[in-house]
Amino acid sequence: MTDSNQTQPAPQSLPPRLAMTVPRFVRAKQRGEKLAVLTGYDHLWASILDDAGLDAILVGDSLGMVVQGKASTLPVTLDEIIYHAEMVCRAVKHALVIVDLPFMTFHVSPEDAIRNAGRIMKETGAAAVKLEGGVNQAETIRRLTAAGIPVMAHAGMQPQSMNKYGGMHRIQRDREQLLNDAKAVTEAGAFGIVLELIPREIAKVITETISIPTIGIGAGPDCDGQVLVTPDMLGLTAGFNPKYLKRFANLRSQAQQAVQEYVRDVRAGTFPDAEHSH
Ligand code: KIV
């Protein structure tokens, strides 16, 4: 715990805002309001993200890589995503919390998808789930939506299909397929769609064609909103530098400097000093 005399001044507070809901999220597109989304994986960071004014927090299966240190998102389990989503939901007061359906939790059958997504909704308090897929998942999206589970789709590069692509960061350029995916998930009842790693011109056409918000990551500026992986955009992760990624801070080196200073002070016997002793 930090003493109150050591805390940094809070960033300028935001005007009061309404809690985000799925209908408000969809209306933002109709109003021409851009949507800001980031990933969140635990209570501490979710409270920071929510207080900073995000529209939605995605409990992404990217946690397999950035939190668990695994080589891909494939090993993430339903129990693990529920564990993280529950922590996030407990912190969030305003943002819409959307939770990824991990690999193989929605592919076997729509019934299996409903059972697994239902567990996420019941055990975490999240408002929606996300699944990777387009035309191939339209029936599952229809069934989930009919069961009262709002679904965000995810087209373009789909990390759970990395073995099919032969790698993770492959730009997807099949315009017809991408448009068909976007139209199919819209018709099936999805309330939004992530477009990952696709040319900006295709993202623009999709955004102008469908009625639900497009949330881009590596899909250019014309999407209705943007999402990034939080540890990447805060500069906490190292060695991942795709063209689309803007690092808005360099927290890894700031944290390392602080820890190095602490190590120096402890070894030199200058911490704790009189000011920090009872
Ligand atoms: O898992 C994740 O973090 C995601 C985002 C990159 C969209 O799916």
PDB file of C-alpha atoms and ligand atoms in Angstrom:
ATOM      1  CA  MET A   1       0.000   0.000   0.000  1.00  0.00           C
ATOM      2  CA  THR A   2       1.227   3.489  -0.813  1.00  0.00           C
ATOM      3  CA  ASP A   3       1.004   6.318   1.716  1.00  0.00           C
ATOM      4  CA  SER A   4      -1.341   9.111   0.686  1.00  0.00           C
ATOM      5  CA  ASN A   5       1.617  11.522   0.855  1.00  0.00           C
ATOM      6  CA  GLN A   6       3.270   9.572  -1.973  1.00  0.00           C
ATOM      7  CA  THR A   7       0.426   9.403  -4.479  1.00  0.00           C
ATOM      8  CA  GLN A   8       0.615  11.282  -7.778  1.00  0.00           C
ATOM      9  CA  PRO A   9      -1.970  13.952  -8.587  1.00  0.00           C
ATOM     10  CA  ALA A  10      -5.001  12.352 -10.298  1.00  0.00           C
ATOM     11  CA  PRO A  11      -5.440  13.177 -13.975  1.00  0.00           C
ATOM     12  CA  GLN A  12      -8.145  15.758 -14.657  1.00  0.00           C
ATOM     13  CA  SER A  13     -11.465  14.169 -13.801  1.00  0.00           C
ATOM     14  CA  LEU A  14     -13.934  13.397 -16.582  1.00  0.00           C
ATOM     15  CA  PRO A  15     -17.491  14.725 -16.676  1.00  0.00           C
ATOM     16  CA  PRO A  16     -20.064  12.377 -15.090  1.00  0.00           C
ATOM     17  CA  ARG A  17     -21.155   9.714 -17.562  1.00  0.00           C
ATOM     18  CA  LEU A  18     -23.793   7.057 -17.955  1.00  0.00           C
ATOM     19  CA  ALA A  19     -22.894   3.391 -17.646  1.00  0.00           C
ATOM     20  CA  MET A  20     -22.330   1.956 -21.117  1.00  0.00           C
ATOM     21  CA  THR A  21     -24.874  -0.598 -22.315  1.00  0.00           C
ATOM     22  CA  VAL A  22     -25.100  -2.629 -25.498  1.00  0.00           C
ATOM     23  CA  PRO A  23     -27.845  -0.363 -26.985  1.00  0.00           C
ATOM     24  CA  ARG A  24     -25.798   2.778 -26.126  1.00  0.00           C
ATOM     25  CA  PHE A  25     -22.755   1.173 -27.722  1.00  0.00           C
ATOM     26  CA  VAL A  26     -24.701   0.613 -30.958  1.00  0.00           C
ATOM     27  CA  ARG A  27     -26.245   4.117 -30.842  1.00  0.00           C
ATOM     28  CA  ALA A  28     -22.761   5.650 -30.678  1.00  0.00           C
ATOM     29  CA  LYS A  29     -22.285   4.642 -34.316  1.00  0.00           C
ATOM     30  CA  GLN A  30     -25.573   6.249 -35.330  1.00  0.00           C
ATOM     31  CA  ARG A  31     -24.461   9.445 -33.566  1.00  0.00           C
ATOM     32  CA  GLY A  32     -21.037   9.408 -35.180  1.00  0.00           C
ATOM     33  CA  GLU A  33     -19.320   9.039 -31.770  1.00  0.00           C
ATOM     34  CA  LYS A  34     -16.073   7.051 -31.868  1.00  0.00           C
ATOM     35  CA  LEU A  35     -15.743   4.209 -29.354  1.00  0.00           C
ATOM     36  CA  ALA A  36     -12.556   3.701 -27.294  1.00  0.00           C
ATOM     37  CA  VAL A  37     -11.919   0.122 -26.158  1.00  0.00           C
ATOM     38  CA  LEU A  38      -8.925  -1.500 -24.432  1.00  0.00           C
ATOM     39  CA  THR A  39      -8.249  -4.911 -22.956  1.00  0.00           C
ATOM     40  CA  GLY A  40      -8.354  -5.476 -19.181  1.00  0.00           C
ATOM     41  CA  TYR A  41      -7.448  -8.537 -17.169  1.00  0.00           C
ATOM     42  CA  ASP A  42      -7.574  -7.697 -13.455  1.00  0.00           C
ATOM     43  CA  HIS A  43      -9.234  -5.521 -10.834  1.00  0.00           C
ATOM     44  CA  LEU A  44      -6.474  -2.942 -10.390  1.00  0.00           C
ATOM     45  CA  TRP A  45      -6.040  -2.140 -14.071  1.00  0.00           C
ATOM     46  CA  ALA A  46      -9.759  -2.354 -14.793  1.00  0.00           C
ATOM     47  CA  SER A  47     -10.386   0.361 -12.195  1.00  0.00           C
ATOM     48  CA  ILE A  48      -7.705   2.562 -13.787  1.00  0.00           C
ATOM     49  CA  LEU A  49      -9.135   2.004 -17.273  1.00  0.00           C
ATOM     50  CA  ASP A  50     -12.730   2.576 -16.202  1.00  0.00           C
ATOM     51  CA  ASP A  51     -11.897   5.770 -14.304  1.00  0.00           C
ATOM     52  CA  ALA A  52     -10.070   7.049 -17.385  1.00  0.00           C
ATOM     53  CA  GLY A  53     -13.294   7.007 -19.390  1.00  0.00           C
ATOM     54  CA  LEU A  54     -13.170   4.002 -21.728  1.00  0.00           C
ATOM     55  CA  ASP A  55     -16.385   2.940 -23.458  1.00  0.00           C
ATOM     56  CA  ALA A  56     -15.663  -0.782 -23.178  1.00  0.00           C
ATOM     57  CA  ILE A  57     -13.141  -3.140 -21.613  1.00  0.00           C
ATOM     58  CA  LEU A  58     -12.434  -6.400 -23.384  1.00  0.00           C
ATOM     59  CA  VAL A  59     -11.298  -9.312 -21.236  1.00  0.00           C
ATOM     60  CA  GLY A  60      -9.394 -10.681 -24.197  1.00  0.00           C
ATOM     61  CA  ASP A  61      -7.886 -14.122 -24.512  1.00  0.00           C
ATOM     62  CA  SER A  62      -4.709 -12.147 -25.284  1.00  0.00           C
ATOM     63  CA  LEU A  63      -4.284 -12.653 -21.525  1.00  0.00           C
ATOM     64  CA  GLY A  64      -2.748 -16.007 -22.458  1.00  0.00           C
ATOM     65  CA  MET A  65       0.191 -14.124 -23.947  1.00  0.00           C
ATOM     66  CA  VAL A  66       0.476 -10.862 -22.009  1.00  0.00           C
ATOM     67  CA  VAL A  67      -0.480 -12.160 -18.546  1.00  0.00           C
ATOM     68  CA  GLN A  68       0.333 -15.880 -18.631  1.00  0.00           C
ATOM     69  CA  GLY A  69       3.398 -15.607 -20.906  1.00  0.00           C
ATOM     70  CA  LYS A  70       2.232 -18.325 -23.287  1.00  0.00           C
ATOM     71  CA  ALA A  71       3.092 -18.415 -26.997  1.00  0.00           C
ATOM     72  CA  SER A  72      -0.488 -18.007 -28.220  1.00  0.00           C
ATOM     73  CA  THR A  73      -4.080 -17.505 -27.067  1.00  0.00           C
ATOM     74  CA  LEU A  74      -5.035 -21.122 -27.712  1.00  0.00           C
ATOM     75  CA  PRO A  75      -4.352 -22.584 -24.230  1.00  0.00           C
ATOM     76  CA  VAL A  76      -6.650 -20.110 -22.397  1.00  0.00           C
ATOM     77  CA  THR A  77      -9.472 -21.998 -20.694  1.00  0.00           C
ATOM     78  CA  LEU A  78     -13.037 -21.037 -19.888  1.00  0.00           C
ATOM     79  CA  ASP A  79     -12.277 -21.156 -16.142  1.00  0.00           C
ATOM     80  CA  GLU A  80      -9.287 -18.847 -16.611  1.00  0.00           C
ATOM     81  CA  ILE A  81     -11.207 -16.225 -18.586  1.00  0.00           C
ATOM     82  CA  ILE A  82     -13.999 -16.365 -15.985  1.00  0.00           C
ATOM     83  CA  TYR A  83     -11.428 -15.831 -13.209  1.00  0.00           C
ATOM     84  CA  HIS A  84     -10.079 -12.704 -14.927  1.00  0.00           C
ATOM     85  CA  ALA A  85     -13.471 -11.368 -16.049  1.00  0.00           C
ATOM     86  CA  GLU A  86     -14.871 -11.619 -12.541  1.00  0.00           C
ATOM     87  CA  MET A  87     -12.019  -9.444 -11.215  1.00  0.00           C
ATOM     88  CA  VAL A  88     -12.564  -6.908 -13.994  1.00  0.00           C
ATOM     89  CA  CYS A  89     -16.339  -6.723 -13.503  1.00  0.00           C
ATOM     90  CA  ARG A  90     -15.913  -6.075  -9.782  1.00  0.00           C
ATOM     91  CA  ALA A  91     -13.925  -2.914 -10.602  1.00  0.00           C
ATOM     92  CA  VAL A  92     -15.924  -1.471 -13.473  1.00  0.00           C
ATOM     93  CA  LYS A  93     -18.718   1.055 -12.967  1.00  0.00           C
ATOM     94  CA  HIS A  94     -19.186   2.591 -16.407  1.00  0.00           C
ATOM     95  CA  ALA A  95     -17.521   0.701 -19.240  1.00  0.00           C
ATOM     96  CA  LEU A  96     -19.174  -2.189 -21.062  1.00  0.00           C
ATOM     97  CA  VAL A  97     -17.346  -5.397 -20.148  1.00  0.00           C
ATOM     98  CA  ILE A  98     -17.012  -7.845 -23.046  1.00  0.00           C
ATOM     99  CA  VAL A  99     -15.420 -11.259 -22.493  1.00  0.00           C
ATOM    100  CA  ASP A 100     -13.684 -13.411 -25.117  1.00  0.00           C
ATOM    101  CA  LEU A 101     -14.926 -16.940 -25.662  1.00  0.00           C
ATOM    102  CA  PRO A 102     -11.682 -18.954 -25.605  1.00  0.00           C
ATOM    103  CA  PHE A 103     -10.594 -21.372 -28.333  1.00  0.00           C
ATOM    104  CA  MET A 104     -12.892 -24.402 -28.586  1.00  0.00           C
ATOM    105  CA  THR A 105     -15.519 -23.073 -26.196  1.00  0.00           C
ATOM    106  CA  PHE A 106     -17.942 -22.206 -29.031  1.00  0.00           C
ATOM    107  CA  HIS A 107     -16.921 -24.384 -31.995  1.00  0.00           C
ATOM    108  CA  VAL A 108     -18.417 -27.734 -31.058  1.00  0.00           C
ATOM    109  CA  SER A 109     -22.077 -26.708 -31.276  1.00  0.00           C
ATOM    110  CA  PRO A 110     -24.317 -23.684 -30.628  1.00  0.00           C
ATOM    111  CA  GLU A 111     -25.582 -25.495 -27.507  1.00  0.00           C
ATOM    112  CA  ASP A 112     -22.043 -25.768 -26.179  1.00  0.00           C
ATOM    113  CA  ALA A 113     -21.481 -22.078 -26.979  1.00  0.00           C
ATOM    114  CA  ILE A 114     -24.652 -21.100 -25.084  1.00  0.00           C
ATOM    115  CA  ARG A 115     -23.607 -23.213 -22.079  1.00  0.00           C
ATOM    116  CA  ASN A 116     -20.119 -21.692 -21.985  1.00  0.00           C
ATOM    117  CA  ALA A 117     -21.164 -18.106 -22.700  1.00  0.00           C
ATOM    118  CA  GLY A 118     -23.918 -18.551 -20.127  1.00  0.00           C
ATOM    119  CA  ARG A 119     -21.326 -19.465 -17.502  1.00  0.00           C
ATOM    120  CA  ILE A 120     -19.394 -16.294 -18.344  1.00  0.00           C
ATOM    121  CA  MET A 121     -22.491 -14.121 -17.964  1.00  0.00           C
ATOM    122  CA  LYS A 122     -23.676 -15.789 -14.734  1.00  0.00           C
ATOM    123  CA  GLU A 123     -20.316 -16.062 -12.987  1.00  0.00           C
ATOM    124  CA  THR A 124     -18.747 -12.713 -13.944  1.00  0.00           C
ATOM    125  CA  GLY A 125     -21.524 -10.165 -14.432  1.00  0.00           C
ATOM    126  CA  ALA A 126     -20.166  -9.192 -17.866  1.00  0.00           C
ATOM    127  CA  ALA A 127     -22.568  -7.664 -20.385  1.00  0.00           C
ATOM    128  CA  ALA A 128     -21.432  -9.435 -23.545  1.00  0.00           C
ATOM    129  CA  VAL A 129     -19.122 -11.993 -25.096  1.00  0.00           C
ATOM    130  CA  LYS A 130     -16.853 -11.847 -28.150  1.00  0.00           C
ATOM    131  CA  LEU A 131     -16.095 -14.707 -30.488  1.00  0.00           C
ATOM    132  CA  GLU A 132     -13.765 -15.045 -33.442  1.00  0.00           C
ATOM    133  CA  GLY A 133     -15.559 -15.739 -36.696  1.00  0.00           C
ATOM    134  CA  GLY A 134     -17.864 -14.422 -39.397  1.00  0.00           C
ATOM    135  CA  VAL A 135     -20.057 -16.406 -41.777  1.00  0.00           C
ATOM    136  CA  ASN A 136     -18.888 -19.633 -40.099  1.00  0.00           C
ATOM    137  CA  GLN A 137     -20.207 -18.508 -36.692  1.00  0.00           C
ATOM    138  CA  ALA A 138     -23.435 -16.789 -37.837  1.00  0.00           C
ATOM    139  CA  GLU A 139     -25.704 -19.553 -36.535  1.00  0.00           C
ATOM    140  CA  THR A 140     -23.961 -19.572 -33.144  1.00  0.00           C
ATOM    141  CA  ILE A 141     -24.270 -15.771 -32.924  1.00  0.00           C
ATOM    142  CA  ARG A 142     -27.978 -16.054 -33.757  1.00  0.00           C
ATOM    143  CA  ARG A 143     -28.510 -18.656 -31.017  1.00  0.00           C
ATOM    144  CA  LEU A 144     -26.516 -16.753 -28.384  1.00  0.00           C
ATOM    145  CA  THR A 145     -28.348 -13.518 -29.153  1.00  0.00           C
ATOM    146  CA  ALA A 146     -31.699 -15.308 -28.961  1.00  0.00           C
ATOM    147  CA  ALA A 147     -30.662 -16.566 -25.526  1.00  0.00           C
ATOM    148  CA  GLY A 148     -30.099 -12.977 -24.358  1.00  0.00           C
ATOM    149  CA  ILE A 149     -26.325 -13.017 -24.692  1.00  0.00           C
ATOM    150  CA  PRO A 150     -25.026 -10.024 -26.697  1.00  0.00           C
ATOM    151  CA  VAL A 151     -22.210 -11.006 -29.061  1.00  0.00           C
ATOM    152  CA  MET A 152     -19.363  -9.045 -30.578  1.00  0.00           C
ATOM    153  CA  ALA A 153     -17.881 -10.824 -33.606  1.00  0.00           C
ATOM    154  CA  HIS A 154     -14.213 -10.744 -34.659  1.00  0.00           C
ATOM    155  CA  ALA A 155     -13.205 -10.884 -38.328  1.00  0.00           C
ATOM    156  CA  GLY A 156      -9.975 -10.383 -40.248  1.00  0.00           C
ATOM    157  CA  MET A 157      -6.955 -11.870 -38.516  1.00  0.00           C
ATOM    158  CA  GLN A 158      -8.261 -14.275 -35.886  1.00  0.00           C
ATOM    159  CA  PRO A 159      -5.476 -15.275 -33.479  1.00  0.00           C
ATOM    160  CA  GLN A 160      -7.257 -18.514 -32.524  1.00  0.00           C
ATOM    161  CA  SER A 161      -6.826 -19.614 -36.181  1.00  0.00           C
ATOM    162  CA  MET A 162      -3.070 -18.960 -36.246  1.00  0.00           C
ATOM    163  CA  ASN A 163      -2.323 -22.554 -37.175  1.00  0.00           C
ATOM    164  CA  LYS A 164      -4.558 -22.225 -40.227  1.00  0.00           C
ATOM    165  CA  TYR A 165      -2.762 -19.019 -41.342  1.00  0.00           C
ATOM    166  CA  GLY A 166       0.701 -20.386 -40.518  1.00  0.00           C
ATOM    167  CA  GLY A 167       1.379 -17.523 -38.107  1.00  0.00           C
ATOM    168  CA  MET A 168      -0.222 -14.879 -35.927  1.00  0.00           C
ATOM    169  CA  HIS A 169       0.175 -11.457 -37.526  1.00  0.00           C
ATOM    170  CA  ARG A 170      -1.003 -12.021 -41.105  1.00  0.00           C
ATOM    171  CA  ILE A 171      -2.890  -9.127 -42.741  1.00  0.00           C
ATOM    172  CA  GLN A 172      -6.181 -10.397 -44.199  1.00  0.00           C
ATOM    173  CA  ARG A 173      -6.940  -8.914 -47.644  1.00  0.00           C
ATOM    174  CA  ASP A 174      -9.833 -10.958 -49.036  1.00  0.00           C
ATOM    175  CA  ARG A 175     -12.317  -8.111 -49.491  1.00  0.00           C
ATOM    176  CA  GLU A 176     -15.273 -10.291 -50.484  1.00  0.00           C
ATOM    177  CA  GLN A 177     -14.792 -12.693 -47.576  1.00  0.00           C
ATOM    178  CA  LEU A 178     -14.407  -9.835 -45.093  1.00  0.00           C
ATOM    179  CA  LEU A 179     -17.549  -8.088 -46.348  1.00  0.00           C
ATOM    180  CA  ASN A 180     -19.514 -11.334 -46.285  1.00  0.00           C
ATOM    181  CA  ASP A 181     -18.347 -11.992 -42.713  1.00  0.00           C
ATOM    182  CA  ALA A 182     -19.370  -8.503 -41.574  1.00  0.00           C
ATOM    183  CA  LYS A 183     -22.788  -8.732 -43.231  1.00  0.00           C
ATOM    184  CA  ALA A 184     -23.423 -12.266 -41.907  1.00  0.00           C
ATOM    185  CA  VAL A 185     -22.686 -11.409 -38.274  1.00  0.00           C
ATOM    186  CA  THR A 186     -24.780  -8.236 -38.518  1.00  0.00           C
ATOM    187  CA  GLU A 187     -27.728 -10.218 -39.869  1.00  0.00           C
ATOM    188  CA  ALA A 188     -27.199 -12.842 -37.157  1.00  0.00           C
ATOM    189  CA  GLY A 189     -27.632 -10.184 -34.449  1.00  0.00           C
ATOM    190  CA  ALA A 190     -24.086  -9.284 -33.365  1.00  0.00           C
ATOM    191  CA  PHE A 191     -23.945  -5.828 -31.743  1.00  0.00           C
ATOM    192  CA  GLY A 192     -20.418  -5.051 -32.942  1.00  0.00           C
ATOM    193  CA  ILE A 193     -17.468  -6.497 -34.777  1.00  0.00           C
ATOM    194  CA  VAL A 194     -13.717  -6.344 -34.211  1.00  0.00           C
ATOM    195  CA  LEU A 195     -11.773  -5.961 -37.463  1.00  0.00           C
ATOM    196  CA  GLU A 196      -8.193  -7.086 -36.915  1.00  0.00           C
ATOM    197  CA  LEU A 197      -5.306  -6.490 -39.314  1.00  0.00           C
ATOM    198  CA  ILE A 198      -7.101  -5.624 -42.522  1.00  0.00           C
ATOM    199  CA  PRO A 199      -6.376  -2.879 -45.087  1.00  0.00           C
ATOM    200  CA  ARG A 200      -7.933   0.453 -44.095  1.00  0.00           C
ATOM    201  CA  GLU A 201      -9.888   0.764 -47.380  1.00  0.00           C
ATOM    202  CA  ILE A 202     -11.702  -2.516 -46.700  1.00  0.00           C
ATOM    203  CA  ALA A 203     -12.419  -1.492 -43.091  1.00  0.00           C
ATOM    204  CA  LYS A 204     -13.889   1.787 -44.420  1.00  0.00           C
ATOM    205  CA  VAL A 205     -16.220  -0.017 -46.850  1.00  0.00           C
ATOM    206  CA  ILE A 206     -17.352  -2.444 -44.121  1.00  0.00           C
ATOM    207  CA  THR A 207     -17.937   0.416 -41.679  1.00  0.00           C
ATOM    208  CA  GLU A 208     -20.065   2.241 -44.253  1.00  0.00           C
ATOM    209  CA  THR A 209     -21.966  -0.930 -45.183  1.00  0.00           C
ATOM    210  CA  ILE A 210     -23.059  -2.430 -41.852  1.00  0.00           C
ATOM    211  CA  SER A 211     -25.243  -0.903 -39.133  1.00  0.00           C
ATOM    212  CA  ILE A 212     -23.254  -2.160 -36.106  1.00  0.00           C
ATOM    213  CA  PRO A 213     -20.030  -0.558 -34.802  1.00  0.00           C
ATOM    214  CA  THR A 214     -16.734  -1.734 -36.268  1.00  0.00           C
ATOM    215  CA  ILE A 215     -13.902  -1.756 -33.731  1.00  0.00           C
ATOM    216  CA  GLY A 216     -10.518  -1.792 -35.426  1.00  0.00           C
ATOM    217  CA  ILE A 217      -7.117  -3.057 -34.406  1.00  0.00           C
ATOM    218  CA  GLY A 218      -4.694  -2.551 -37.255  1.00  0.00           C
ATOM    219  CA  ALA A 219      -7.651  -1.635 -39.498  1.00  0.00           C
ATOM    220  CA  GLY A 220      -7.125   2.102 -39.970  1.00  0.00           C
ATOM    221  CA  PRO A 221      -8.904   5.252 -38.840  1.00  0.00           C
ATOM    222  CA  ASP A 222     -12.332   4.823 -40.456  1.00  0.00           C
ATOM    223  CA  CYS A 223     -13.674   2.198 -38.061  1.00  0.00           C
ATOM    224  CA  ASP A 224     -16.339   3.289 -35.577  1.00  0.00           C
ATOM    225  CA  GLY A 225     -13.945   2.616 -32.704  1.00  0.00           C
ATOM    226  CA  GLN A 226     -10.516   1.263 -31.832  1.00  0.00           C
ATOM    227  CA  VAL A 227      -9.195  -1.423 -29.516  1.00  0.00           C
ATOM    228  CA  LEU A 228      -5.625  -2.087 -28.391  1.00  0.00           C
ATOM    229  CA  VAL A 229      -4.045  -4.515 -25.955  1.00  0.00           C
ATOM    230  CA  THR A 230      -3.480  -2.368 -22.855  1.00  0.00           C
ATOM    231  CA  PRO A 231       0.030  -3.571 -21.877  1.00  0.00           C
ATOM    232  CA  ASP A 232       1.117  -2.912 -25.492  1.00  0.00           C
ATOM    233  CA  MET A 233      -0.265   0.646 -25.718  1.00  0.00           C
ATOM    234  CA  LEU A 234       1.122   1.528 -22.279  1.00  0.00           C
ATOM    235  CA  GLY A 235       4.587   0.323 -23.271  1.00  0.00           C
ATOM    236  CA  LEU A 236       4.633  -2.416 -20.640  1.00  0.00           C
ATOM    237  CA  THR A 237       5.363  -5.224 -23.089  1.00  0.00           C
ATOM    238  CA  ALA A 238       8.690  -5.497 -24.878  1.00  0.00           C
ATOM    239  CA  GLY A 239       9.633  -6.739 -28.330  1.00  0.00           C
ATOM    240  CA  PHE A 240       6.229  -6.396 -30.044  1.00  0.00           C
ATOM    241  CA  ASN A 241       6.190  -3.519 -32.527  1.00  0.00           C
ATOM    242  CA  PRO A 242       3.611  -3.930 -35.290  1.00  0.00           C
ATOM    243  CA  LYS A 243       3.037  -0.881 -37.526  1.00  0.00           C
ATOM    244  CA  TYR A 244      -0.439  -0.238 -36.112  1.00  0.00           C
ATOM    245  CA  LEU A 245       0.688  -0.072 -32.473  1.00  0.00           C
ATOM    246  CA  LYS A 246       1.103   3.355 -30.903  1.00  0.00           C
ATOM    247  CA  ARG A 247       2.726   3.292 -27.481  1.00  0.00           C
ATOM    248  CA  PHE A 248       0.972   6.043 -25.491  1.00  0.00           C
ATOM    249  CA  ALA A 249       3.380   5.632 -22.559  1.00  0.00           C
ATOM    250  CA  ASN A 250       6.587   3.849 -21.670  1.00  0.00           C
ATOM    251  CA  LEU A 251       5.580   2.315 -18.352  1.00  0.00           C
ATOM    252  CA  ARG A 252       7.994  -0.610 -18.576  1.00  0.00           C
ATOM    253  CA  SER A 253      11.052   1.609 -18.296  1.00  0.00           C
ATOM    254  CA  GLN A 254       9.359   3.913 -15.743  1.00  0.00           C
ATOM    255  CA  ALA A 255       8.524   0.893 -13.563  1.00  0.00           C
ATOM    256  CA  GLN A 256      12.026  -0.505 -13.956  1.00  0.00           C
ATOM    257  CA  GLN A 257      13.572   2.831 -12.964  1.00  0.00           C
ATOM    258  CA  ALA A 258      11.388   2.990  -9.860  1.00  0.00           C
ATOM    259  CA  VAL A 259      12.300  -0.569  -8.856  1.00  0.00           C
ATOM    260  CA  GLN A 260      16.011   0.078  -9.473  1.00  0.00           C
ATOM    261  CA  GLU A 261      15.808   3.160  -7.249  1.00  0.00           C
ATOM    262  CA  TYR A 262      14.108   1.085  -4.538  1.00  0.00           C
ATOM    263  CA  VAL A 263      16.812  -1.619  -4.779  1.00  0.00           C
ATOM    264  CA  ARG A 264      19.543   1.060  -4.506  1.00  0.00           C
ATOM    265  CA  ASP A 265      17.874   2.728  -1.500  1.00  0.00           C
ATOM    266  CA  VAL A 266      17.299  -0.569   0.347  1.00  0.00           C
ATOM    267  CA  ARG A 267      20.896  -1.720  -0.234  1.00  0.00           C
ATOM    268  CA  ALA A 268      22.285   1.678   0.745  1.00  0.00           C
ATOM    269  CA  GLY A 269      20.147   1.748   3.905  1.00  0.00           C
ATOM    270  CA  THR A 270      18.559   5.059   2.825  1.00  0.00           C
ATOM    271  CA  PHE A 271      15.065   3.536   2.734  1.00  0.00           C
ATOM    272  CA  PRO A 272      13.222   3.660   5.041  1.00  0.00           C
ATOM    273  CA  ASP A 273      14.455   7.041   6.262  1.00  0.00           C
ATOM    274  CA  ALA A 274      13.064   9.042   9.211  1.00  0.00           C
ATOM    275  CA  GLU A 275      10.130  10.303   7.147  1.00  0.00           C
ATOM    276  CA  HIS A 276       8.985   6.752   6.416  1.00  0.00           C
ATOM    277  CA  SER A 277       9.554   5.271   9.911  1.00  0.00           C
ATOM    278  CA  HIS A 278       7.197   5.198  12.906  1.00  0.00           C
TER     279      HIS A 278
HETATM  280  O1  KIV B   1      -7.821 -11.027 -27.138  1.00  0.00           O
HETATM  281  C1  KIV B   1      -7.758  -9.824 -27.431  1.00  0.00           C
HETATM  282  O2  KIV B   1      -7.131  -9.017 -26.733  1.00  0.00           O
HETATM  283  C2  KIV B   1      -8.419  -9.377 -28.646  1.00  0.00           C
HETATM  284  C3  KIV B   1      -8.150  -7.982 -29.118  1.00  0.00           C
HETATM  285  C4  KIV B   1      -6.817  -7.897 -29.709  1.00  0.00           C
HETATM  286  C5  KIV B   1      -9.194  -7.491 -30.039  1.00  0.00           C
HETATM  287  O3  KIV B   1      -9.138 -10.122 -29.242  1.00  0.00           O
END
